[in-house]
């Protein structure tokens, strides 16, 4: 996923956390912030140390990015942050995809 599709800076993360709304299921938490005049979505990923070592965390992030890449055309132009809970490290790709889609629908990011 290209850099223009990512929330990278700490102040951007904090803005989404403070001004956005949160939605969750057992595997993910999503914070969303209404669009600010941008042409595409931007996503930030957060995978904590409870998920596992660096290899496990990076693997979870790669899977989330791949799922979001598949859904790219369906995502509206807004900022959102996906936080992976510790239970995500053992999920197969299909189950992770269904859980992520579920929480994105709860957040009304996907219809």
PDB file of C-alpha atoms in Angstrom:
ATOM      1  CA  UNK A   1       0.000   0.000   0.000  1.00  0.00           C
ATOM      2  CA  UNK A   2       1.423   3.377  -0.999  1.00  0.00           C
ATOM      3  CA  UNK A   3       2.402   5.979   1.589  1.00  0.00           C
ATOM      4  CA  UNK A   4      -0.378   8.334   0.521  1.00  0.00           C
ATOM      5  CA  UNK A   5      -2.860   5.747   1.845  1.00  0.00           C
ATOM      6  CA  UNK A   6      -1.310   5.660   5.326  1.00  0.00           C
ATOM      7  CA  UNK A   7      -1.679   7.688   8.497  1.00  0.00           C
ATOM      8  CA  UNK A   8       1.966   7.950   9.533  1.00  0.00           C
ATOM      9  CA  UNK A   9       2.554  10.879  11.887  1.00  0.00           C
ATOM     10  CA  UNK A  10       1.906  10.806  15.607  1.00  0.00           C
ATOM     11  CA  UNK A  11      -0.232  13.968  15.510  1.00  0.00           C
ATOM     12  CA  UNK A  12      -2.431  12.414  12.790  1.00  0.00           C
ATOM     13  CA  UNK A  13      -2.912   9.298  14.938  1.00  0.00           C
ATOM     14  CA  UNK A  14      -3.763  11.443  17.953  1.00  0.00           C
ATOM     15  CA  UNK A  15      -6.272  13.489  15.958  1.00  0.00           C
ATOM     16  CA  UNK A  16      -8.106  10.320  14.896  1.00  0.00           C
ATOM     17  CA  UNK A  17      -8.038   8.957  18.472  1.00  0.00           C
ATOM     18  CA  UNK A  18      -9.286  12.185  20.056  1.00  0.00           C
ATOM     19  CA  UNK A  19     -11.819  13.381  17.483  1.00  0.00           C
ATOM     20  CA  UNK A  20     -12.909  10.077  15.955  1.00  0.00           C
ATOM     21  CA  UNK A  21     -15.373   7.405  16.993  1.00  0.00           C
ATOM     22  CA  UNK A  22     -14.329   3.882  17.973  1.00  0.00           C
ATOM     23  CA  UNK A  23     -15.854   0.539  17.057  1.00  0.00           C
ATOM     24  CA  UNK A  24     -14.704  -2.927  18.081  1.00  0.00           C
ATOM     25  CA  UNK A  25     -15.190  -6.645  17.890  1.00  0.00           C
ATOM     26  CA  UNK A  26     -13.170  -9.427  19.540  1.00  0.00           C
ATOM     27  CA  UNK A  27     -10.238  -9.172  17.126  1.00  0.00           C
ATOM     28  CA  UNK A  28      -9.980  -5.503  16.064  1.00  0.00           C
ATOM     29  CA  UNK A  29     -10.668  -1.948  17.191  1.00  0.00           C
ATOM     30  CA  UNK A  30     -11.281   0.721  14.543  1.00  0.00           C
ATOM     31  CA  UNK A  31     -11.220   4.491  15.059  1.00  0.00           C
ATOM     32  CA  UNK A  32     -12.683   6.569  12.228  1.00  0.00           C
ATOM     33  CA  UNK A  33     -12.550  10.274  11.531  1.00  0.00           C
ATOM     34  CA  UNK A  34     -14.839  11.984   9.050  1.00  0.00           C
ATOM     35  CA  UNK A  35     -13.258  13.096   5.769  1.00  0.00           C
ATOM     36  CA  UNK A  36     -11.286  16.302   5.619  1.00  0.00           C
ATOM     37  CA  UNK A  37     -11.390  17.028   1.903  1.00  0.00           C
ATOM     38  CA  UNK A  38      -9.080  14.253   0.770  1.00  0.00           C
ATOM     39  CA  UNK A  39      -9.617  12.172  -2.359  1.00  0.00           C
ATOM     40  CA  UNK A  40      -8.940   8.729  -0.868  1.00  0.00           C
ATOM     41  CA  UNK A  41      -8.895   6.846   2.423  1.00  0.00           C
ATOM     42  CA  UNK A  42      -5.902   6.785   4.758  1.00  0.00           C
ATOM     43  CA  UNK A  43      -5.319   4.007   7.256  1.00  0.00           C
ATOM     44  CA  UNK A  44      -3.064   3.661  10.269  1.00  0.00           C
ATOM     45  CA  UNK A  45      -2.161   0.277  11.729  1.00  0.00           C
ATOM     46  CA  UNK A  46      -1.330  -0.498  15.322  1.00  0.00           C
ATOM     47  CA  UNK A  47      -0.243  -3.951  16.463  1.00  0.00           C
ATOM     48  CA  UNK A  48       0.942  -4.086  20.060  1.00  0.00           C
ATOM     49  CA  UNK A  49       3.623  -6.220  21.673  1.00  0.00           C
ATOM     50  CA  UNK A  50       0.995  -8.511  23.209  1.00  0.00           C
ATOM     51  CA  UNK A  51       0.403  -9.882  19.702  1.00  0.00           C
ATOM     52  CA  UNK A  52       3.908 -11.335  19.646  1.00  0.00           C
ATOM     53  CA  UNK A  53       7.454 -10.608  18.605  1.00  0.00           C
ATOM     54  CA  UNK A  54       8.366  -8.312  15.700  1.00  0.00           C
ATOM     55  CA  UNK A  55       7.974 -11.096  13.144  1.00  0.00           C
ATOM     56  CA  UNK A  56       4.433 -11.902  14.310  1.00  0.00           C
ATOM     57  CA  UNK A  57       3.426  -8.221  14.468  1.00  0.00           C
ATOM     58  CA  UNK A  58       4.742  -7.535  10.971  1.00  0.00           C
ATOM     59  CA  UNK A  59       2.955 -10.601   9.624  1.00  0.00           C
ATOM     60  CA  UNK A  60      -0.355  -9.369  11.075  1.00  0.00           C
ATOM     61  CA  UNK A  61       0.244  -5.897   9.579  1.00  0.00           C
ATOM     62  CA  UNK A  62       1.004  -7.382   6.153  1.00  0.00           C
ATOM     63  CA  UNK A  63      -2.211  -9.413   6.264  1.00  0.00           C
ATOM     64  CA  UNK A  64      -4.275  -6.362   7.252  1.00  0.00           C
ATOM     65  CA  UNK A  65      -2.703  -4.294   4.453  1.00  0.00           C
ATOM     66  CA  UNK A  66      -3.431  -7.067   1.931  1.00  0.00           C
ATOM     67  CA  UNK A  67      -7.082  -7.221   3.011  1.00  0.00           C
ATOM     68  CA  UNK A  68      -7.433  -3.436   2.785  1.00  0.00           C
ATOM     69  CA  UNK A  69      -5.807  -3.499  -0.642  1.00  0.00           C
ATOM     70  CA  UNK A  70      -8.514  -5.942  -1.782  1.00  0.00           C
ATOM     71  CA  UNK A  71     -11.201  -3.606  -0.394  1.00  0.00           C
ATOM     72  CA  UNK A  72      -9.553  -0.434  -1.732  1.00  0.00           C
ATOM     73  CA  UNK A  73     -12.316   0.447  -4.210  1.00  0.00           C
ATOM     74  CA  UNK A  74     -15.050   0.113  -1.566  1.00  0.00           C
ATOM     75  CA  UNK A  75     -13.441   2.355   1.073  1.00  0.00           C
ATOM     76  CA  UNK A  76     -14.673   5.966   1.328  1.00  0.00           C
ATOM     77  CA  UNK A  77     -12.285   8.941   1.639  1.00  0.00           C
ATOM     78  CA  UNK A  78     -11.709   9.149   5.393  1.00  0.00           C
ATOM     79  CA  UNK A  79      -9.000   8.488   7.965  1.00  0.00           C
ATOM     80  CA  UNK A  80      -9.213   5.392  10.117  1.00  0.00           C
ATOM     81  CA  UNK A  81      -6.952   3.386  12.398  1.00  0.00           C
ATOM     82  CA  UNK A  82      -7.055  -0.385  12.782  1.00  0.00           C
ATOM     83  CA  UNK A  83      -5.785  -1.805  16.073  1.00  0.00           C
ATOM     84  CA  UNK A  84      -5.170  -5.552  16.135  1.00  0.00           C
ATOM     85  CA  UNK A  85      -5.919  -7.327  19.395  1.00  0.00           C
ATOM     86  CA  UNK A  86      -3.684 -10.188  20.616  1.00  0.00           C
ATOM     87  CA  UNK A  87      -6.075 -12.885  19.333  1.00  0.00           C
ATOM     88  CA  UNK A  88      -5.311 -11.929  15.711  1.00  0.00           C
ATOM     89  CA  UNK A  89      -1.891 -13.589  15.579  1.00  0.00           C
ATOM     90  CA  UNK A  90      -3.300 -17.110  15.253  1.00  0.00           C
ATOM     91  CA  UNK A  91      -6.022 -16.316  12.725  1.00  0.00           C
ATOM     92  CA  UNK A  92      -5.943 -17.713   9.204  1.00  0.00           C
ATOM     93  CA  UNK A  93      -6.263 -15.134   6.422  1.00  0.00           C
ATOM     94  CA  UNK A  94      -9.941 -15.849   5.651  1.00  0.00           C
ATOM     95  CA  UNK A  95     -11.015 -15.511   9.272  1.00  0.00           C
ATOM     96  CA  UNK A  96      -8.968 -12.336   9.717  1.00  0.00           C
ATOM     97  CA  UNK A  97     -10.597 -10.918   6.579  1.00  0.00           C
ATOM     98  CA  UNK A  98     -14.124 -11.675   7.816  1.00  0.00           C
ATOM     99  CA  UNK A  99     -13.397 -10.149  11.249  1.00  0.00           C
ATOM    100  CA  UNK A 100     -11.896  -7.015   9.709  1.00  0.00           C
ATOM    101  CA  UNK A 101     -14.826  -6.619   7.310  1.00  0.00           C
ATOM    102  CA  UNK A 102     -17.209  -7.076  10.256  1.00  0.00           C
ATOM    103  CA  UNK A 103     -15.631  -4.271  12.289  1.00  0.00           C
ATOM    104  CA  UNK A 104     -15.416  -2.005   9.223  1.00  0.00           C
ATOM    105  CA  UNK A 105     -19.157  -2.525   8.707  1.00  0.00           C
ATOM    106  CA  UNK A 106     -19.786  -1.725  12.385  1.00  0.00           C
ATOM    107  CA  UNK A 107     -17.850   1.512  11.871  1.00  0.00           C
ATOM    108  CA  UNK A 108     -19.921   2.221   8.739  1.00  0.00           C
ATOM    109  CA  UNK A 109     -16.757   2.388   6.661  1.00  0.00           C
ATOM    110  CA  UNK A 110     -18.038  -0.448   4.477  1.00  0.00           C
ATOM    111  CA  UNK A 111     -21.692  -0.811   3.576  1.00  0.00           C
TER     112      UNK A 111
END
